[in-house]
Tab-separated table of C-alpha atoms in Angstrom:
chain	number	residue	atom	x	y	z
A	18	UNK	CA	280.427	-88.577	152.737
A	19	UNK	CA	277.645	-87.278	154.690
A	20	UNK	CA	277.571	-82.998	155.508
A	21	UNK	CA	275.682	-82.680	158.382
A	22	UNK	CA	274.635	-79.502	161.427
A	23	UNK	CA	273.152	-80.903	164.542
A	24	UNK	CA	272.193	-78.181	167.083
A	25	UNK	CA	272.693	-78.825	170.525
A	26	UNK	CA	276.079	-80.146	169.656
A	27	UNK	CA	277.491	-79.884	172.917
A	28	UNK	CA	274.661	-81.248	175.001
A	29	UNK	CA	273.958	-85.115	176.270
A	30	UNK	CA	272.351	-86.102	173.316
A	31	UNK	CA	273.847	-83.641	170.590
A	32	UNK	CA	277.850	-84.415	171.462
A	33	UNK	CA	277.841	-88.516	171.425
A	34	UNK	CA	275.812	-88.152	168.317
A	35	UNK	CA	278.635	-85.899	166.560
A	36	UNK	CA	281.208	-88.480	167.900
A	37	UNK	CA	279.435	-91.293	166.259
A	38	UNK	CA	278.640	-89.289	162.945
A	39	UNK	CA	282.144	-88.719	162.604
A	40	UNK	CA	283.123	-92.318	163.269
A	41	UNK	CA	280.878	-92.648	160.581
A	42	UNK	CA	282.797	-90.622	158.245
A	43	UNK	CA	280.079	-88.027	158.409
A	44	UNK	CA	281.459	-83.881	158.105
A	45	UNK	CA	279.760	-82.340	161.022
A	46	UNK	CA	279.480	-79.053	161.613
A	47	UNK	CA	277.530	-78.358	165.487
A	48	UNK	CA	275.277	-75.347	166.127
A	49	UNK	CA	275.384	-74.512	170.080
A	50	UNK	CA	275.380	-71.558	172.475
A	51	UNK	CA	279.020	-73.742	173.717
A	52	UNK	CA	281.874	-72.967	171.980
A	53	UNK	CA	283.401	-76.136	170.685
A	54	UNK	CA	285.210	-78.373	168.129
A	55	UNK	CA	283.885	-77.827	165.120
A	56	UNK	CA	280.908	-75.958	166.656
A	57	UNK	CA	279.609	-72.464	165.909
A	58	UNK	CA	277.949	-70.196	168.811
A	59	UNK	CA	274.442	-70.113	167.538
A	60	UNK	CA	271.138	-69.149	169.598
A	61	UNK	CA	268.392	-70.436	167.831
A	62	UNK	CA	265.865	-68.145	169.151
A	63	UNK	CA	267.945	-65.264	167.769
A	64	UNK	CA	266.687	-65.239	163.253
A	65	UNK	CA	269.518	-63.249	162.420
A	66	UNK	CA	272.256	-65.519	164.604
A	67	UNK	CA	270.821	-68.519	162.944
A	68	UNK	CA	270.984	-67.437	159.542
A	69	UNK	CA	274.808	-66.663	160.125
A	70	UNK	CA	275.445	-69.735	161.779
A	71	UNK	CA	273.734	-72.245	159.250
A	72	UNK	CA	275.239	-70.125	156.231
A	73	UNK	CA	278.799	-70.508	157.951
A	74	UNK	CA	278.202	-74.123	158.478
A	75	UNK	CA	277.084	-74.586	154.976
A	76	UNK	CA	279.631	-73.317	153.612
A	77	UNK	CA	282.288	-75.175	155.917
A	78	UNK	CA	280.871	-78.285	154.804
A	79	UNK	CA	280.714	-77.245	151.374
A	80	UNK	CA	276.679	-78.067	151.277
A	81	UNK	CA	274.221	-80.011	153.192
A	82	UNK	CA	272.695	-83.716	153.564
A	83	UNK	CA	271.082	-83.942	156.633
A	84	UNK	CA	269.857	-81.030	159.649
A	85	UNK	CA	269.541	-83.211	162.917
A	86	UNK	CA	267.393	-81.011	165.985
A	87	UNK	CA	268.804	-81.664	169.280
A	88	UNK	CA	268.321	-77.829	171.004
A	89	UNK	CA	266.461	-77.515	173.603
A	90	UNK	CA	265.689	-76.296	177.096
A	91	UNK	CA	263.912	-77.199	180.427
A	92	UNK	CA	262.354	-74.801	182.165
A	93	UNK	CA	259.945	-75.901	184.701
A	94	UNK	CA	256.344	-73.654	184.414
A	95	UNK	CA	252.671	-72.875	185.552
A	96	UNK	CA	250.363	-73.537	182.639
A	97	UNK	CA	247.842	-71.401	184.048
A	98	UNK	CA	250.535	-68.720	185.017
A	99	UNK	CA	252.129	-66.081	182.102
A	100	UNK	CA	253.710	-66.813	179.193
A	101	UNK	CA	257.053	-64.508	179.677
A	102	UNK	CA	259.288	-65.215	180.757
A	103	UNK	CA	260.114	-68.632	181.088
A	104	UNK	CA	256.992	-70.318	178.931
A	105	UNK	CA	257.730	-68.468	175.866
A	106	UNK	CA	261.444	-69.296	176.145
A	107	UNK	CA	260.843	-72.777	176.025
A	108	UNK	CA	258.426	-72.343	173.305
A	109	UNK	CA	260.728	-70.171	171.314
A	110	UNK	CA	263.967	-72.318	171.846
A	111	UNK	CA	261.844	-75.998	171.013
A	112	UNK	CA	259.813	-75.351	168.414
A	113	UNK	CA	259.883	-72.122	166.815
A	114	UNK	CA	264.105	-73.211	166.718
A	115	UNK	CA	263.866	-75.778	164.788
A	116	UNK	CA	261.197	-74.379	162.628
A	117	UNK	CA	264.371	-71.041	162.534
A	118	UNK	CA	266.944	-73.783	161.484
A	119	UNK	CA	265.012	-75.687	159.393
A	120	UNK	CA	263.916	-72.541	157.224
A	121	UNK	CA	267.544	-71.890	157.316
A	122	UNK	CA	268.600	-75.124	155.930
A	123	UNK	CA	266.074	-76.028	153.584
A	124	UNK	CA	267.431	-74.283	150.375
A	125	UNK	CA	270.776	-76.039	150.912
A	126	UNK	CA	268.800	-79.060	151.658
A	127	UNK	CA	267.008	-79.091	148.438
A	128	UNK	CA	269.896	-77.842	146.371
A	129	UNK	CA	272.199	-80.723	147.543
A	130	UNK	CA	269.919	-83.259	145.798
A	131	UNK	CA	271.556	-83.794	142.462
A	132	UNK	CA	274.949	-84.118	144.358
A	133	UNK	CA	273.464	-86.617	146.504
A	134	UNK	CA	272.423	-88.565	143.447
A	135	UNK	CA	275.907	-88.307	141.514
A	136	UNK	CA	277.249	-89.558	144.384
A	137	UNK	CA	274.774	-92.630	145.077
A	138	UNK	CA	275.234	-93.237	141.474
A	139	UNK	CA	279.134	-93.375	142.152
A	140	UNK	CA	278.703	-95.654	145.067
A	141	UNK	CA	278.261	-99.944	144.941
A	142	UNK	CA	274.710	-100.150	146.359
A	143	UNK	CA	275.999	-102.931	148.615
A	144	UNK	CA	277.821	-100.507	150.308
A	145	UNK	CA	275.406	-97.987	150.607
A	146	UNK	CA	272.516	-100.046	151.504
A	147	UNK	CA	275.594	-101.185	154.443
A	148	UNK	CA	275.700	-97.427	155.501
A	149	UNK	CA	271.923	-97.062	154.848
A	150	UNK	CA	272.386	-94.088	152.455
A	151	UNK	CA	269.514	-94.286	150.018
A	152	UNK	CA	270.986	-91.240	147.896
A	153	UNK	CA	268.877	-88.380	146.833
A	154	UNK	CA	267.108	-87.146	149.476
A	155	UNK	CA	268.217	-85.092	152.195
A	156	UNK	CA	266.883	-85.369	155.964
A	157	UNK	CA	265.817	-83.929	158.630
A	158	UNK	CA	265.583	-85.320	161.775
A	159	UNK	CA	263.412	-83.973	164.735
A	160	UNK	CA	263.752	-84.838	168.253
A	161	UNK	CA	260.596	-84.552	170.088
A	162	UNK	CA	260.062	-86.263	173.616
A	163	UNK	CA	257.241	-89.107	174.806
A	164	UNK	CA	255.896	-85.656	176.578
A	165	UNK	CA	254.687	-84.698	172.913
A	166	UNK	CA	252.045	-87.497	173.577
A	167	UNK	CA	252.631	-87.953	177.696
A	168	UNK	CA	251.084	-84.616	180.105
A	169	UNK	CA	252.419	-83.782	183.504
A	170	UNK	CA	252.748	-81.618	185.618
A	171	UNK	CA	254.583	-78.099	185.455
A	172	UNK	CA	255.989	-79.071	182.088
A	173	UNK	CA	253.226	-77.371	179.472
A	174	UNK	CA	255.724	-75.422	177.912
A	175	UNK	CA	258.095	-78.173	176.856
A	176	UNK	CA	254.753	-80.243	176.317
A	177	UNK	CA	253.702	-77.591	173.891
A	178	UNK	CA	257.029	-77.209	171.786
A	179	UNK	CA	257.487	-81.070	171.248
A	180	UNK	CA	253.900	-81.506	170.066
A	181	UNK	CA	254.143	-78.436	168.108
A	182	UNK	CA	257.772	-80.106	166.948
A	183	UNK	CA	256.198	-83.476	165.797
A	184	UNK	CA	253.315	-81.282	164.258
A	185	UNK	CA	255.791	-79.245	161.978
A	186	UNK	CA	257.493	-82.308	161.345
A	187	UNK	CA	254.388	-84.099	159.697
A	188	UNK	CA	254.215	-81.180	157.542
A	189	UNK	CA	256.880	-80.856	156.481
A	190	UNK	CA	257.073	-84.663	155.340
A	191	UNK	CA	253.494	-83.919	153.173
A	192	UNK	CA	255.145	-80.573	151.791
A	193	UNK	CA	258.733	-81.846	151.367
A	194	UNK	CA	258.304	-85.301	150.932
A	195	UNK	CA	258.927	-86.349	147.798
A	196	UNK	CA	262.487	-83.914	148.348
A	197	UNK	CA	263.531	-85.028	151.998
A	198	UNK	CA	263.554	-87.725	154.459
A	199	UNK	CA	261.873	-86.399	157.716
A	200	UNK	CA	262.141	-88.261	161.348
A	201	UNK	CA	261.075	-87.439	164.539
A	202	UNK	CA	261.900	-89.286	167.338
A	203	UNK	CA	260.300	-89.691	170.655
A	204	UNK	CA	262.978	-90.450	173.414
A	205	UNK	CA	262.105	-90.891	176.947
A	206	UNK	CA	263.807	-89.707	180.179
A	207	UNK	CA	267.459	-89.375	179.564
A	208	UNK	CA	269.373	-87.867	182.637
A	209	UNK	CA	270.743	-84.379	181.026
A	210	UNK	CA	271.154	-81.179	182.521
A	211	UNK	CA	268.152	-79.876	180.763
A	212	UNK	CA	266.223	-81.531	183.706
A	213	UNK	CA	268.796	-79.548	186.043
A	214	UNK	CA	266.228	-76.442	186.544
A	215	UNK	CA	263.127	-78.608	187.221
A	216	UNK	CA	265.104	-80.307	189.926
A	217	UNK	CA	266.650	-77.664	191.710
A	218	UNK	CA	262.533	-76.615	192.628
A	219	UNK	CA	262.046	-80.296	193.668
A	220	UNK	CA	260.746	-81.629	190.775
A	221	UNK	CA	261.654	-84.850	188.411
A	222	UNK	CA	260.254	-86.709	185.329
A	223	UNK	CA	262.334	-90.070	187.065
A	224	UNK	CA	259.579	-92.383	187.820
A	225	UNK	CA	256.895	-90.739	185.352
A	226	UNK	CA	257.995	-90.953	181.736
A	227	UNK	CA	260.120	-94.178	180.220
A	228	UNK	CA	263.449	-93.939	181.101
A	229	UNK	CA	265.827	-94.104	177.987
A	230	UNK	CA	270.019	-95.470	177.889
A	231	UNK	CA	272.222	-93.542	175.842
A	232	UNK	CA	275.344	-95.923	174.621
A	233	UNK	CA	278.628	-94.129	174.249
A	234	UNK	CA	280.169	-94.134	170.469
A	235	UNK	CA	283.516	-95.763	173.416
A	236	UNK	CA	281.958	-97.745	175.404
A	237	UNK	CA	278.542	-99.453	176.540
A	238	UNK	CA	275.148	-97.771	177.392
A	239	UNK	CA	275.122	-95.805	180.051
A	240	UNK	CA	273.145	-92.942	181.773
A	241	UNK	CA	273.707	-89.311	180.378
């Protein structure tokens, strides 16, 4: 059985993940400034919050297999204009909390690996090549955005903070590697309310970066 924290656990992408995980028969424990099931009130910009957080979630789970990075915020932003407040927030939130988590994480990461193994060794491989669990290694899984890779307009910040995301992410798979499984995934538009700020000033991503379908753990795809 999988222990898992996923951050943004109560936002579009973050809750129908922790629904499927569990489906899974993965323990989840979310990280999110929302209250929730099975979610801990966590900033990620805030060191000291996150170290809480991710130690109480550790220990809820009773250790750790996998970190999945779904935080994040939208905040719309003049890349010519100043970095506080709004620039730096997005910045801070995106990539330097992940990097927070991450750091966080990591020695329960690594420390979970000769569990991981007992168990894979306890497991038919059938069955675990069924559930794709290659036992071992932990992960961690990093979601960027196409604008890592895609520029327009207004959105340098959140430009910045995936790039610097998929950056970290590379090394940390050279450092980590032969410890940890690390993604990083590149979704397109999604319709979230992180895009709610940018279009209450009249502007949208719609039309200018590949819209993505979210499916439902209940149901078929649909637009979240």
């Amino acid at each position: 059985m999988s222990r898992v924290i996923v951050t943004g656990a109560a936002g579009g992408f973050g809750a129908p993940t922790v629904a499927r995980l569990r489906e899974r028969g993965a323990r989840v424990v979310g990280l999110d400034r929302v209250r929730g099931e099975h979610v801990l009130v966590c900033d990620v910009a805030d060191d000291a919050g996150v170290e809480t957080a991710v130690a109480e979630a550790v220990d809820r789970l009773g250790g750790l297999d996998a970190v999945v990075h779904y935080a994040g915020i939208g905040i719309p932003n003049d890349a010519g204009g100043p970095l506080h407040p709004d620039a730096y927030r997005v910045i801070d939130v995106n990539l330097l909390g992940a990097w927070r988590v991450t750091a966080a994480a990591m020695p329960a990461l690594l420390a979970g690996r000769a569990d991981r193994a007992d168990r894979a060794d306890r497991t038919d491989r059938a069955d675990r090549a069924d559930r794709g669990d290659r036992g071992g290694k932990g992960r961690l899984v990093f979601v960027a955005s196409e604008l890592a890779y895609i520029t327009a307009p207004f959105v340098s910040a959140y430009s910045v903070a995936k790039r610097g995301m998929s950056a970290y992410a590379d090394a940390l798979r050279i450092e980590y590697g032969s410890e940890l499984y690390v993604t990083t995934v590149y979704p397109g538009y999604v319709r979230t309310p992180i895009h709610d700020a940018g279009r209450a000033v009249g502007l949208s991503l719609e039309g200018h970066v590949r819209r993505e379908e979210v499916g439902t753990s209940s149901g078929p795809s649909c637009e979240r």
